[in-house]
mmCIF file of C-alpha atoms and ligand atoms in Angstrom:
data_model
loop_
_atom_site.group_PDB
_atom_site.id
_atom_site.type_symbol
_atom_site.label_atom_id
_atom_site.label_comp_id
_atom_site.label_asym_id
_atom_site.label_seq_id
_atom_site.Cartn_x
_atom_site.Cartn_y
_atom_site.Cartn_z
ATOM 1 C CA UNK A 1 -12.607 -24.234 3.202
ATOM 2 C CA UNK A 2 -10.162 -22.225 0.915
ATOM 3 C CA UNK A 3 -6.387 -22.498 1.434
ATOM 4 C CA UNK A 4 -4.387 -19.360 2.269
ATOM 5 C CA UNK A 5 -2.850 -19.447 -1.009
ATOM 6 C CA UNK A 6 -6.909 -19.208 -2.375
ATOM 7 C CA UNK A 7 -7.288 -16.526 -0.196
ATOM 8 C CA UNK A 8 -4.263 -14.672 -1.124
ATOM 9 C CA UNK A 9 -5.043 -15.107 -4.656
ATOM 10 C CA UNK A 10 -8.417 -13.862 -4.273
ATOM 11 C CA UNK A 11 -7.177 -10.572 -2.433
ATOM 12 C CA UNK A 12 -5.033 -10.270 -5.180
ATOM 13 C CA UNK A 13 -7.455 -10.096 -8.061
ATOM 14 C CA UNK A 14 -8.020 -6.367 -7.080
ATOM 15 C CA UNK A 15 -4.337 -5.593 -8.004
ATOM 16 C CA UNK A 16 -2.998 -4.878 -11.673
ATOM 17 C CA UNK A 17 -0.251 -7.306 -10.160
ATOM 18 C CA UNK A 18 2.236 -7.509 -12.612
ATOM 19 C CA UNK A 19 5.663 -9.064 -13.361
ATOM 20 C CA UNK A 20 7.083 -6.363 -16.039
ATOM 21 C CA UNK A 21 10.140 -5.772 -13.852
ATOM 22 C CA UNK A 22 9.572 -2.400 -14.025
ATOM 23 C CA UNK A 23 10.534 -0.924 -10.381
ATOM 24 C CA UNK A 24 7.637 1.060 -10.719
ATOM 25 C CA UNK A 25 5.119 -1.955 -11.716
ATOM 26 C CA UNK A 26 5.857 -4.588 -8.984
ATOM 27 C CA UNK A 27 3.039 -4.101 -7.140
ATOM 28 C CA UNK A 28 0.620 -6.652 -5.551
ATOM 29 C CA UNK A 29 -2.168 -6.157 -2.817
ATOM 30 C CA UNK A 30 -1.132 -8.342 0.187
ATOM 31 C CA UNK A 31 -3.124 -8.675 3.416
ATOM 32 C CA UNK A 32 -0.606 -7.139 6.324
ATOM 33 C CA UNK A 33 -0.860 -10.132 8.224
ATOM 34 C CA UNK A 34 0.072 -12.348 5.793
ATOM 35 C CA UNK A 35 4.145 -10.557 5.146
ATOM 36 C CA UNK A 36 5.340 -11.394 8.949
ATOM 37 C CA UNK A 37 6.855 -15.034 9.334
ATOM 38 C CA UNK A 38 8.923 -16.719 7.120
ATOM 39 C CA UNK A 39 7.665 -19.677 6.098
ATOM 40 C CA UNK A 40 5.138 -17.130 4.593
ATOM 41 C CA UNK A 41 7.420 -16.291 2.076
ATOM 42 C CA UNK A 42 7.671 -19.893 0.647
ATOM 43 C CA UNK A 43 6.033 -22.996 1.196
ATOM 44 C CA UNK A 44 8.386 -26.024 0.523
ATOM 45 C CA UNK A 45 7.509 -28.715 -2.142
ATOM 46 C CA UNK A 46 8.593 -32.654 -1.847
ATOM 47 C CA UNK A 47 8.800 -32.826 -6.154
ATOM 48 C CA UNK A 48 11.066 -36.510 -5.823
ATOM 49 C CA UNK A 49 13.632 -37.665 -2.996
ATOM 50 C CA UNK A 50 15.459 -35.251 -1.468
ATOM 51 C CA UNK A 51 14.465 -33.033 -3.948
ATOM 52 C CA UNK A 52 12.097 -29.205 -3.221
ATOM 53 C CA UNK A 53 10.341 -26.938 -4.750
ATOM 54 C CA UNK A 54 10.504 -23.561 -2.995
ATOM 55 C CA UNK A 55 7.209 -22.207 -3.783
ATOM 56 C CA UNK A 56 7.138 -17.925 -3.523
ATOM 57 C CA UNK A 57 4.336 -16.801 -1.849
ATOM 58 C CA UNK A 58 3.261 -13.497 -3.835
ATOM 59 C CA UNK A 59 4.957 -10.329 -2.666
ATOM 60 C CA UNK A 60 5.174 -6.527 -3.529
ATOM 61 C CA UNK A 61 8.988 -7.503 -4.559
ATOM 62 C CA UNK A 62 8.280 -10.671 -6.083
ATOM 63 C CA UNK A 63 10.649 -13.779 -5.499
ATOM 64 C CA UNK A 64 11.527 -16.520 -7.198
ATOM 65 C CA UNK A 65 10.985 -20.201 -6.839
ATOM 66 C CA UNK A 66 14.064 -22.020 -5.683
ATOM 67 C CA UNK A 67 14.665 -25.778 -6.413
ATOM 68 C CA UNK A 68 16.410 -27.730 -3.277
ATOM 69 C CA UNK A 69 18.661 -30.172 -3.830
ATOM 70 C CA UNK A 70 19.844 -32.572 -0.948
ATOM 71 C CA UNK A 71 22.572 -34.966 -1.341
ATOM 72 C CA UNK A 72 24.564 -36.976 0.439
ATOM 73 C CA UNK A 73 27.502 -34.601 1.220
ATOM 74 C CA UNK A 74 25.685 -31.068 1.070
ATOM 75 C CA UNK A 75 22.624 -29.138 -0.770
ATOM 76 C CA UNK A 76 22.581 -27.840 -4.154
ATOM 77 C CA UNK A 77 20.029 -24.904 -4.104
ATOM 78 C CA UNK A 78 18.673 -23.390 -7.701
ATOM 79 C CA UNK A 79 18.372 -19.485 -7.487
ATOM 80 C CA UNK A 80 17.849 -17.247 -4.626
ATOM 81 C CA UNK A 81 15.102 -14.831 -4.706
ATOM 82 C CA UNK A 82 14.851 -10.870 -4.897
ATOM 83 C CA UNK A 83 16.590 -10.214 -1.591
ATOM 84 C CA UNK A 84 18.908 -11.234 1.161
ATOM 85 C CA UNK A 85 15.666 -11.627 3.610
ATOM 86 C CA UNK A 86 14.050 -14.005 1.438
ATOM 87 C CA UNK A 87 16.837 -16.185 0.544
ATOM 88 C CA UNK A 88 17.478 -16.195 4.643
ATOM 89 C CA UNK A 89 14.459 -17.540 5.168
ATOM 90 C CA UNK A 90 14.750 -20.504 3.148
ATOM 91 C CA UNK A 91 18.173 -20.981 4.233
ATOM 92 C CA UNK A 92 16.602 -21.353 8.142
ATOM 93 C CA UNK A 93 14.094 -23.532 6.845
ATOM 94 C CA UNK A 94 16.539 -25.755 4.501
ATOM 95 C CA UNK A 95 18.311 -25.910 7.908
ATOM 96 C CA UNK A 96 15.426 -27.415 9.569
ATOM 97 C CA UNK A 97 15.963 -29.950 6.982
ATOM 98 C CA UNK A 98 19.695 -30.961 7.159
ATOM 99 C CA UNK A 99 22.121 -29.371 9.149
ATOM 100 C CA UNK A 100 24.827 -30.090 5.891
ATOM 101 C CA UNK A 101 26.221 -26.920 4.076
ATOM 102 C CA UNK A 102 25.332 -25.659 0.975
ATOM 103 C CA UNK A 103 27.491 -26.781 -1.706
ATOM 104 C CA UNK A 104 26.414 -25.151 -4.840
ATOM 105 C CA UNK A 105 24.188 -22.130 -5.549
ATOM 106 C CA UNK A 106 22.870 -22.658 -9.521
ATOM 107 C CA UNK A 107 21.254 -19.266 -10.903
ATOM 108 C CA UNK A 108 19.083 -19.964 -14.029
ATOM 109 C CA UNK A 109 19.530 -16.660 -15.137
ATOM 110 C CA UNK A 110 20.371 -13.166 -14.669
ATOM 111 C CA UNK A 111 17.198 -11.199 -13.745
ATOM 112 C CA UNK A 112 17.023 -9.625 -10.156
ATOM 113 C CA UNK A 113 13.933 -11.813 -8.695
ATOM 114 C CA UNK A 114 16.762 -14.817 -9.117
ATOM 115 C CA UNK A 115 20.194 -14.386 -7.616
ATOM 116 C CA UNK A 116 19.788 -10.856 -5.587
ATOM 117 C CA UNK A 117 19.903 -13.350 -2.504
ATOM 118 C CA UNK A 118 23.051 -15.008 -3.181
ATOM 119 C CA UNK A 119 24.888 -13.693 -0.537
ATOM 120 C CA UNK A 120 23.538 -15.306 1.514
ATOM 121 C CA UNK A 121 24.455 -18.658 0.783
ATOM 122 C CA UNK A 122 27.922 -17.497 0.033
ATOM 123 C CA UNK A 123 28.163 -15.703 3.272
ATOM 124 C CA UNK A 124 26.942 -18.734 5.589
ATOM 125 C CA UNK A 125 28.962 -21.445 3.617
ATOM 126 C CA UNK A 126 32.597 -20.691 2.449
ATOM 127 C CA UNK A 127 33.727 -22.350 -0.529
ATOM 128 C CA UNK A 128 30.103 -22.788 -1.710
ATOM 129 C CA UNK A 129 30.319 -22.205 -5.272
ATOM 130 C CA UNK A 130 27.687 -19.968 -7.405
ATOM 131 C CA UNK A 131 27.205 -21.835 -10.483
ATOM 132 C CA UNK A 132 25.286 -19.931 -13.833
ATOM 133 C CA UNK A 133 26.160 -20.178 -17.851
ATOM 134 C CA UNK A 134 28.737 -18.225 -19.241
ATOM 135 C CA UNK A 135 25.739 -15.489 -21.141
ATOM 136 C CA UNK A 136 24.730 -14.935 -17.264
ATOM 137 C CA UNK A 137 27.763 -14.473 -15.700
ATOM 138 C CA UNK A 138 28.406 -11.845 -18.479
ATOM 139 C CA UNK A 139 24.914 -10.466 -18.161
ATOM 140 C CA UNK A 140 25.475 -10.117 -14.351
ATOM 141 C CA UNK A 141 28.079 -6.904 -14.917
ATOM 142 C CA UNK A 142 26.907 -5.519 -17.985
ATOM 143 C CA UNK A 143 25.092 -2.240 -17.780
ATOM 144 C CA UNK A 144 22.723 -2.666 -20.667
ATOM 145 C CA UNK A 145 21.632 -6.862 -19.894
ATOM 146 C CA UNK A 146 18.076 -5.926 -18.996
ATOM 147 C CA UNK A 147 16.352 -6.486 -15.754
ATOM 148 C CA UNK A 148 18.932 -7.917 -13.603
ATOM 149 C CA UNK A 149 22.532 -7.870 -12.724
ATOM 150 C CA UNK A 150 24.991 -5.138 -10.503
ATOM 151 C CA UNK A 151 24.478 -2.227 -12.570
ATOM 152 C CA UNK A 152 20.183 -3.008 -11.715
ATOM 153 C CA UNK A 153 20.840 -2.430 -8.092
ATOM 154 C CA UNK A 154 21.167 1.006 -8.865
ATOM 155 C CA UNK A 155 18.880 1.461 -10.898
ATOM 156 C CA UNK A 156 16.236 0.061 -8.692
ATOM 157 C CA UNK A 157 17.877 2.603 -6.003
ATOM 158 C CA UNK A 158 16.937 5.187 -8.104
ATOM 159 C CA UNK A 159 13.921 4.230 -8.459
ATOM 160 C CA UNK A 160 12.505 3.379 -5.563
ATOM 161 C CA UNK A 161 12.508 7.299 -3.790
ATOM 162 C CA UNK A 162 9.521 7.673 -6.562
ATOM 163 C CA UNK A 163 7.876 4.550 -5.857
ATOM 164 C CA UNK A 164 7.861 5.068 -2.398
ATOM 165 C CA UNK A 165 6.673 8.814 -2.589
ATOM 166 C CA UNK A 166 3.801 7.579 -5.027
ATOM 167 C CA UNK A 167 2.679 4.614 -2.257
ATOM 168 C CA UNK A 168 3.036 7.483 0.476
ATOM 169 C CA UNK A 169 0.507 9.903 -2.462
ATOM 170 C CA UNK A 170 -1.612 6.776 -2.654
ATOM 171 C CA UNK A 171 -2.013 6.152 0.883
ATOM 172 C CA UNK A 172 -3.249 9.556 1.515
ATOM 173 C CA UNK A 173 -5.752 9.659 -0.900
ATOM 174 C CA UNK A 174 -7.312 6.036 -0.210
ATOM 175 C CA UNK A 175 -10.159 6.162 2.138
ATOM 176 C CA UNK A 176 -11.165 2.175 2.006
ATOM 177 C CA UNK A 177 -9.506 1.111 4.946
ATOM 178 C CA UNK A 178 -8.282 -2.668 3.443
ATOM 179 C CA UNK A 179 -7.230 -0.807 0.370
ATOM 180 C CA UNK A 180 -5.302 1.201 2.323
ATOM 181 C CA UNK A 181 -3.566 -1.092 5.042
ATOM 182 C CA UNK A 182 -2.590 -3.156 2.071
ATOM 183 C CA UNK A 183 -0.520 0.462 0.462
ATOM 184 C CA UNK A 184 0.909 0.832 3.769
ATOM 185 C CA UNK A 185 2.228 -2.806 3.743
ATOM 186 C CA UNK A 186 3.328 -2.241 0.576
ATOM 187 C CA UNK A 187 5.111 0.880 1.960
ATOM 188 C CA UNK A 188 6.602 -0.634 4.423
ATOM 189 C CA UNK A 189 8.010 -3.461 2.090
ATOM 190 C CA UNK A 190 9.192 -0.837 -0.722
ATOM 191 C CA UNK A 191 11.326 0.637 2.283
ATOM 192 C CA UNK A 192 12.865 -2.435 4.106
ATOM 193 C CA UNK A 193 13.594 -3.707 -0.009
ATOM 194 C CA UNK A 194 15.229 -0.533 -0.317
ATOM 195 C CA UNK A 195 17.593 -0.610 2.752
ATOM 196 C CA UNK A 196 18.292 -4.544 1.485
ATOM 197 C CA UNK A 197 19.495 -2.987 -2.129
ATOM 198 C CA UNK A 198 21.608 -0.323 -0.313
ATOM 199 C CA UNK A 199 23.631 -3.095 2.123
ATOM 200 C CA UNK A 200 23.925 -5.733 -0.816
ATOM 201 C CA UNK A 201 27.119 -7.705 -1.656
ATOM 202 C CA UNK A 202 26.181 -9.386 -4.785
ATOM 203 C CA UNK A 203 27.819 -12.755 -4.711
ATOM 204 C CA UNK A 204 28.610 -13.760 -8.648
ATOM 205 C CA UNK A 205 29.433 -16.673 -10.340
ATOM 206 C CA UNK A 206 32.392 -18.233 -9.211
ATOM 207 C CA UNK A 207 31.969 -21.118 -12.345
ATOM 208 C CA UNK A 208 30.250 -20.916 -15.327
ATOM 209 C CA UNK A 209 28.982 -23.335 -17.970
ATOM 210 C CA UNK A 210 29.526 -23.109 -21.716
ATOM 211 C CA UNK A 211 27.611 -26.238 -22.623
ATOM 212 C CA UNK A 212 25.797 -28.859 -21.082
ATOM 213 C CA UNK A 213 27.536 -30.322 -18.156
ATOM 214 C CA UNK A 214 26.816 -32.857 -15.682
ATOM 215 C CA UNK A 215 27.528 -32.564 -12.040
ATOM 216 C CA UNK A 216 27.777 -35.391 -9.489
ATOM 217 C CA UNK A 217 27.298 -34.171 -6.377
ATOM 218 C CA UNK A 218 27.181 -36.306 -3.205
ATOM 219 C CA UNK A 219 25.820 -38.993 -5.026
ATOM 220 C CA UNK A 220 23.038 -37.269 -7.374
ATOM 221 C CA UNK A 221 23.160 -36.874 -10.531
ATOM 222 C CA UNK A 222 22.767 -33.131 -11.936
ATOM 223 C CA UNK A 223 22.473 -32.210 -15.567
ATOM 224 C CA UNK A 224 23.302 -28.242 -16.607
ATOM 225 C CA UNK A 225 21.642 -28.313 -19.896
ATOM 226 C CA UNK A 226 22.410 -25.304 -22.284
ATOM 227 C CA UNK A 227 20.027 -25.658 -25.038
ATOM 228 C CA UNK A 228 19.482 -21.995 -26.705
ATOM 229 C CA UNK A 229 18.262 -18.886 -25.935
ATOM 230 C CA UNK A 230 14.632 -18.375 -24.920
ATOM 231 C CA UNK A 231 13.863 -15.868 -21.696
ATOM 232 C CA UNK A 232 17.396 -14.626 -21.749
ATOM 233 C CA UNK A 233 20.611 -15.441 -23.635
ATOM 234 C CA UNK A 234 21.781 -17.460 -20.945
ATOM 235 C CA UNK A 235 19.297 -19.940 -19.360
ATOM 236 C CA UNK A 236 20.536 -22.838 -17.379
ATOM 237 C CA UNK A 237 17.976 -25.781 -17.200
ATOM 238 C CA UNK A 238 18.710 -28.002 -14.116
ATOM 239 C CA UNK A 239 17.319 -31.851 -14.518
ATOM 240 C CA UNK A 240 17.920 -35.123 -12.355
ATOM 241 C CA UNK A 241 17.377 -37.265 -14.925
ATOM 242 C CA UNK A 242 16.884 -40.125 -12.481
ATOM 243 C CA UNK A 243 14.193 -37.997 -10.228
ATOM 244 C CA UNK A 244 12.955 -36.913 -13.453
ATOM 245 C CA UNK A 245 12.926 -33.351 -12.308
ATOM 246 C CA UNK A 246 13.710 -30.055 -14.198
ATOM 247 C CA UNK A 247 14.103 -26.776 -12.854
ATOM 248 C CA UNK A 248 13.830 -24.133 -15.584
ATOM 249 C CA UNK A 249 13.942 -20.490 -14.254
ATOM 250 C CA UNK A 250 11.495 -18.717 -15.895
ATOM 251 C CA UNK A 251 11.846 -20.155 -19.594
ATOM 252 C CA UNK A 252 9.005 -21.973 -18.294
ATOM 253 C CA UNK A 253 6.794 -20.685 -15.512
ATOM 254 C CA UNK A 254 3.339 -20.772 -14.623
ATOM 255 C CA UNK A 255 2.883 -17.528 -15.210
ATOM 256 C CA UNK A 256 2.237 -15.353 -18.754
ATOM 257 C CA UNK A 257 6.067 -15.513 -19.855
ATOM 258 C CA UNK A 258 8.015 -11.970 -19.787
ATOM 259 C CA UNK A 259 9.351 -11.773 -22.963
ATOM 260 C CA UNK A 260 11.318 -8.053 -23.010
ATOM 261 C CA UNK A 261 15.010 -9.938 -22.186
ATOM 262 C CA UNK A 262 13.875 -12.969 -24.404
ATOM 263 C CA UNK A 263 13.900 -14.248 -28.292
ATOM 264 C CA UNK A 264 10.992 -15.488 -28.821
ATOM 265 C CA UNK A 265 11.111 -17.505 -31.826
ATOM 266 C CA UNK A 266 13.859 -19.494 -30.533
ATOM 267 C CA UNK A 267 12.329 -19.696 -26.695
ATOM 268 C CA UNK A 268 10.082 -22.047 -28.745
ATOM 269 C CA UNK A 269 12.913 -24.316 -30.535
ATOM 270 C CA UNK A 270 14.436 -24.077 -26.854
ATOM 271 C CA UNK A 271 11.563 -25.726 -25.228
ATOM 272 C CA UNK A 272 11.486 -28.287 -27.838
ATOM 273 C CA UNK A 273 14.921 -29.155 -27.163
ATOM 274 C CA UNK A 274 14.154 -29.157 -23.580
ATOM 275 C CA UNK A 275 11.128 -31.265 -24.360
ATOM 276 C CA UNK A 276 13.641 -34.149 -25.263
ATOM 277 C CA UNK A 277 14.293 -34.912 -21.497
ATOM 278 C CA UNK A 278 13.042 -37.543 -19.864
ATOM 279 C CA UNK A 279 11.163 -35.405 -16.894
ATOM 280 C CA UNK A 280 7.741 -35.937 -15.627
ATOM 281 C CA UNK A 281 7.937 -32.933 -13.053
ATOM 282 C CA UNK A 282 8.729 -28.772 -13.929
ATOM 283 C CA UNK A 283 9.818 -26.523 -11.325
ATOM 284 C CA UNK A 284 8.890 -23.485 -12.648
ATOM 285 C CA UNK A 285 10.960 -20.147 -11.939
ATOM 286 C CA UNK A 286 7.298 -18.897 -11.014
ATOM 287 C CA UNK A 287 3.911 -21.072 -9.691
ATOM 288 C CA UNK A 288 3.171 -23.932 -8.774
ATOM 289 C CA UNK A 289 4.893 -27.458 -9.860
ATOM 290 C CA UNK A 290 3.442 -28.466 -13.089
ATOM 291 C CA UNK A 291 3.313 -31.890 -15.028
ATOM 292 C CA UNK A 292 5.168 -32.048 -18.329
ATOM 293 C CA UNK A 293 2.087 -31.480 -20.265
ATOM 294 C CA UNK A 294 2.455 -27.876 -19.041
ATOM 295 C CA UNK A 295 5.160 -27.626 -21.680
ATOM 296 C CA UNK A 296 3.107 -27.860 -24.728
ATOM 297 C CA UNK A 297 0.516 -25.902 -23.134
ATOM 298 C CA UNK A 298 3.848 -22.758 -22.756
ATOM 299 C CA UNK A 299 5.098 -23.750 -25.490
ATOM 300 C CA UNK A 300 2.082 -23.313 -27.858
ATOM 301 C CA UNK A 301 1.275 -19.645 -26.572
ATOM 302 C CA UNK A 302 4.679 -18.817 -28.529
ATOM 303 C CA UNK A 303 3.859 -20.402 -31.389
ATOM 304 C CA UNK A 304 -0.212 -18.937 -31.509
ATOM 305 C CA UNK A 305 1.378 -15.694 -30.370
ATOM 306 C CA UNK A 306 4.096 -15.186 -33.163
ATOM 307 C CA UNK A 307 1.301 -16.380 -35.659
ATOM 308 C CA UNK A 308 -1.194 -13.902 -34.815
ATOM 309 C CA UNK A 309 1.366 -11.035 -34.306
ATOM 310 C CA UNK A 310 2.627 -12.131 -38.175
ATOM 311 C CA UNK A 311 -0.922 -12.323 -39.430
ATOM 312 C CA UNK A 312 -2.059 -9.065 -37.768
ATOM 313 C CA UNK A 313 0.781 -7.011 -39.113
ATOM 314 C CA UNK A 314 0.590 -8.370 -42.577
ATOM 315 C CA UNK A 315 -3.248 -7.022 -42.159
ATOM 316 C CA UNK A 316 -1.775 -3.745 -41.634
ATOM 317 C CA UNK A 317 -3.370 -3.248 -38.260
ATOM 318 C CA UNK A 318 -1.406 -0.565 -35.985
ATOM 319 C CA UNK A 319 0.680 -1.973 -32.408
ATOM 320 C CA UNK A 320 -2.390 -0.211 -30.277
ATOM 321 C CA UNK A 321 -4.954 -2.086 -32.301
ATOM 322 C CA UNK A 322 -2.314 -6.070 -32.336
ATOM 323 C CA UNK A 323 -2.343 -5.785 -28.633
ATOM 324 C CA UNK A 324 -6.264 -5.829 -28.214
ATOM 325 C CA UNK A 325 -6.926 -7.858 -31.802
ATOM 326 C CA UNK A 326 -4.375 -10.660 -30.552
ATOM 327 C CA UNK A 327 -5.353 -10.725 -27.040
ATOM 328 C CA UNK A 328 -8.960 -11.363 -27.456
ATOM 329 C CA UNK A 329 -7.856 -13.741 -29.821
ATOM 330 C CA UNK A 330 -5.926 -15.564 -28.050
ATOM 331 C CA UNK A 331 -7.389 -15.515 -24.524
ATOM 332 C CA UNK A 332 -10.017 -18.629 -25.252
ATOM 333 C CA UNK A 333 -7.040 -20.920 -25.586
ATOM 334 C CA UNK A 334 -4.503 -19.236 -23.130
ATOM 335 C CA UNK A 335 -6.733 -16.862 -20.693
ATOM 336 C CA UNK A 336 -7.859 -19.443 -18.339
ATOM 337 C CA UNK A 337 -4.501 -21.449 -17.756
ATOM 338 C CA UNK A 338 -2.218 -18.276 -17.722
ATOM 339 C CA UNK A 339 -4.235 -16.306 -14.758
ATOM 340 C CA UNK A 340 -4.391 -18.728 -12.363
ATOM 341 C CA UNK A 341 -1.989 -16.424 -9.484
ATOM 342 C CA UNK A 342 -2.664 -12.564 -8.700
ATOM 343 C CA UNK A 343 0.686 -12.003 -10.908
ATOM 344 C CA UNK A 344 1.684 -12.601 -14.178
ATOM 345 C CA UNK A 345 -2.086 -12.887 -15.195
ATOM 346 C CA UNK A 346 -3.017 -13.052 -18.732
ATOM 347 C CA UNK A 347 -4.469 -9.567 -19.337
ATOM 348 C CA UNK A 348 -1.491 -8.081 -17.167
ATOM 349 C CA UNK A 349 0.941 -9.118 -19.945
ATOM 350 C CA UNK A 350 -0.338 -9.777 -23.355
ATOM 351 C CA UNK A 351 -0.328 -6.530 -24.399
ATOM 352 C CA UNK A 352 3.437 -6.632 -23.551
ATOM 353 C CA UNK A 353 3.979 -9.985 -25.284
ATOM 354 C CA UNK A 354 2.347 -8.663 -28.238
ATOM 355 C CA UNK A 355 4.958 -5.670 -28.934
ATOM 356 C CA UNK A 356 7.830 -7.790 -28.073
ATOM 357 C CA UNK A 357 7.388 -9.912 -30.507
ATOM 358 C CA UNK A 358 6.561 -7.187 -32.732
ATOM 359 C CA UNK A 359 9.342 -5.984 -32.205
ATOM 360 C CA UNK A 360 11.630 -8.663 -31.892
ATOM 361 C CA UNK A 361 10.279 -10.696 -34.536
ATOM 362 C CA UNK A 362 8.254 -8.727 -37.113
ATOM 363 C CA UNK A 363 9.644 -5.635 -37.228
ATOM 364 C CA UNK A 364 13.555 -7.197 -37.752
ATOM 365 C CA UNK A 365 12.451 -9.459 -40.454
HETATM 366 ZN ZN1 ZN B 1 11.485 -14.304 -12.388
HETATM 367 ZN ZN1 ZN B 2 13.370 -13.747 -15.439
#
């Protein structure tokens, strides 16, 4: 018998569900009955004692893993999701847990799928403290960061009129009926998201971290580890050395990586350094929890991927004709393990991959 999560994922093989960030591009095909209750949104992890994984269910507006952290005087939770509703939910159902407050809020990095929720920590638990590197807190207020941060909200708000007129376009002209109660959940998502974005507080960073720093909180041992930039400027890797747990945000997901906020050559030196730490389990900032192995596996994609974008250039061949060259060239090696969920799915993204580092890493050589 499948799981729902089988089921979901096989729904979602239809959609050209993709994690670009692009407002208009954050689409997934999700069966209506499946966006009501809240412990539909995540399903909650035990990775070691008294430590979670938070794993998103997939969603038109796609959220975030979180990490949970109990200790012995409060909870430590690592990011917060997309939206205020989400990170309410887990909040009800961290509740159910412990009835201590949350202590500290960590946000791995600045894009909107990760700390758009805050406020709802901050709101529930005064003097909870939001927690993020220096590069994020920075990131969070400036206009040009990328996909994430205050000066995002409105651009999303912008957007979303257009996305919601082009769901309303679709919706007319689809005639299969599944296809279409899945655009009118969609719809209907698009528009509570957008009434979310209009009433948000965004709660920022109250302390940031330069380097790595190690908390102790209520008895547990929690390592900040700054080790480069990869996805953004600013990751923040969060490991219990003695669970032998890291969250990483997504410098290391489950997913196809999105590289347009990211530097790829050093994302690979990164995860080397991150390598170092004695960890046997990843929370990723996307998927399932993965082993360590997964590393390499992440890791190498960056490595194959720079190498063929290098080669393929050097051939002479034009962007249009990299994108299909590399991808087909890569995909026996990386298809398989990087399309395992209806988002973030090989084919979605390596077209994308290939002109950032193109881009990044070619072209400014
Ligand atoms: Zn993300
Ligand atoms: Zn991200």
């Amino acid at each position: 018998m499948w799981t729902r999560r089988q089921v979901l994922a096989q729904i979602g093989l239809a959609a050209a569900a993709v994690h670009t960030l692009d407002p208009h591009e954050l689409c997934c095909v999700m069966p209506a009955h499946a966006q009501t209750a809240g412990k539909d949104l995540f399903e909650l992890k035990k990775v070691g004692d008294g430590v979670y994984a938070a794993i998103a269910e997939p969603r038109y507006k796609v959220n975030c893993n979180a990490a949970v952290i109990m200790t012995n005087d409060g909870v430590v939770v690592v990011d917060s999701h997309s939206k205020p509703s989400a990170a309410r939910s887990l909040y009800n159902e961290i509740q159910s847990l412990t009835k201590q407050p949350i202590r500290k809020i960590v946000n791995t990095h600045f894009h909107w799928d990760h700390w758009q929720g805050n406020e709802v920590y901050t709101n529930a638990n005064p003097g909870v403290e939001v927690v993020a590197s220096e590069r994020t807190k920075e990131n969070l207020t400036r206009p040009d960061a990328g996909v994430g941060g205050v000066p995002y909200i409105a651009k999303q708000l912008a957007a979303l009129p257009g996305e919601i007129a082009k769901l309303k376009g679709d919706i007319q002209k689809e005639t299969d009926p599944a296809k279409k109660a899945n655009l009118e959940s969609n719809l209907r998502q698009a528009e509570e998201y957008q009434k979310e974005l209009q009433s948000m507080k965004p709660a920022l960073p109250t302390r940031t971290v330069a380097t790595t720093t190690t908390l102790h909180e209520g008895g547990r041992e929690i390592q900040l580890h700054v080790l480069g930039r990869a996805h953004t400027n600013g990751d923040l890797f969060i490991y219990m050395p003695k669970e032998k747990v890291v969250a990483t945000g997504d410098a290391l997901i489950d997913w196809m990586p999105f590289m347009n906020d990211g530097y790829p050559v050093e994302w690979a030196e990164t995860l080397t350094a991150l390598d170092k730490l004695g960890f046997e389990h990843i929370i990723p900032g996307h998927g399932e929890v993965r082993p360590k192995s997964h590393l390499a596996f992440f890791r190498g994609y960056f490595v194959d991927l720079i190498a063929a974008v290098r080669k393929a250039s050097a051939d002479g061949a034009t962007l249009d004709e990299m994108k299909t060259k590399v991808g087909d060239q890569l995909a026996a090696k990386y298809e398989a393990g990087f399309s395992k969920y209806p988002l973030g799915r090989y084919r979605d993204r390596v077209g994308t991959n290939v002109e950032a580092v193109y881009l990044k890493v070619v072209k400014k050589a």
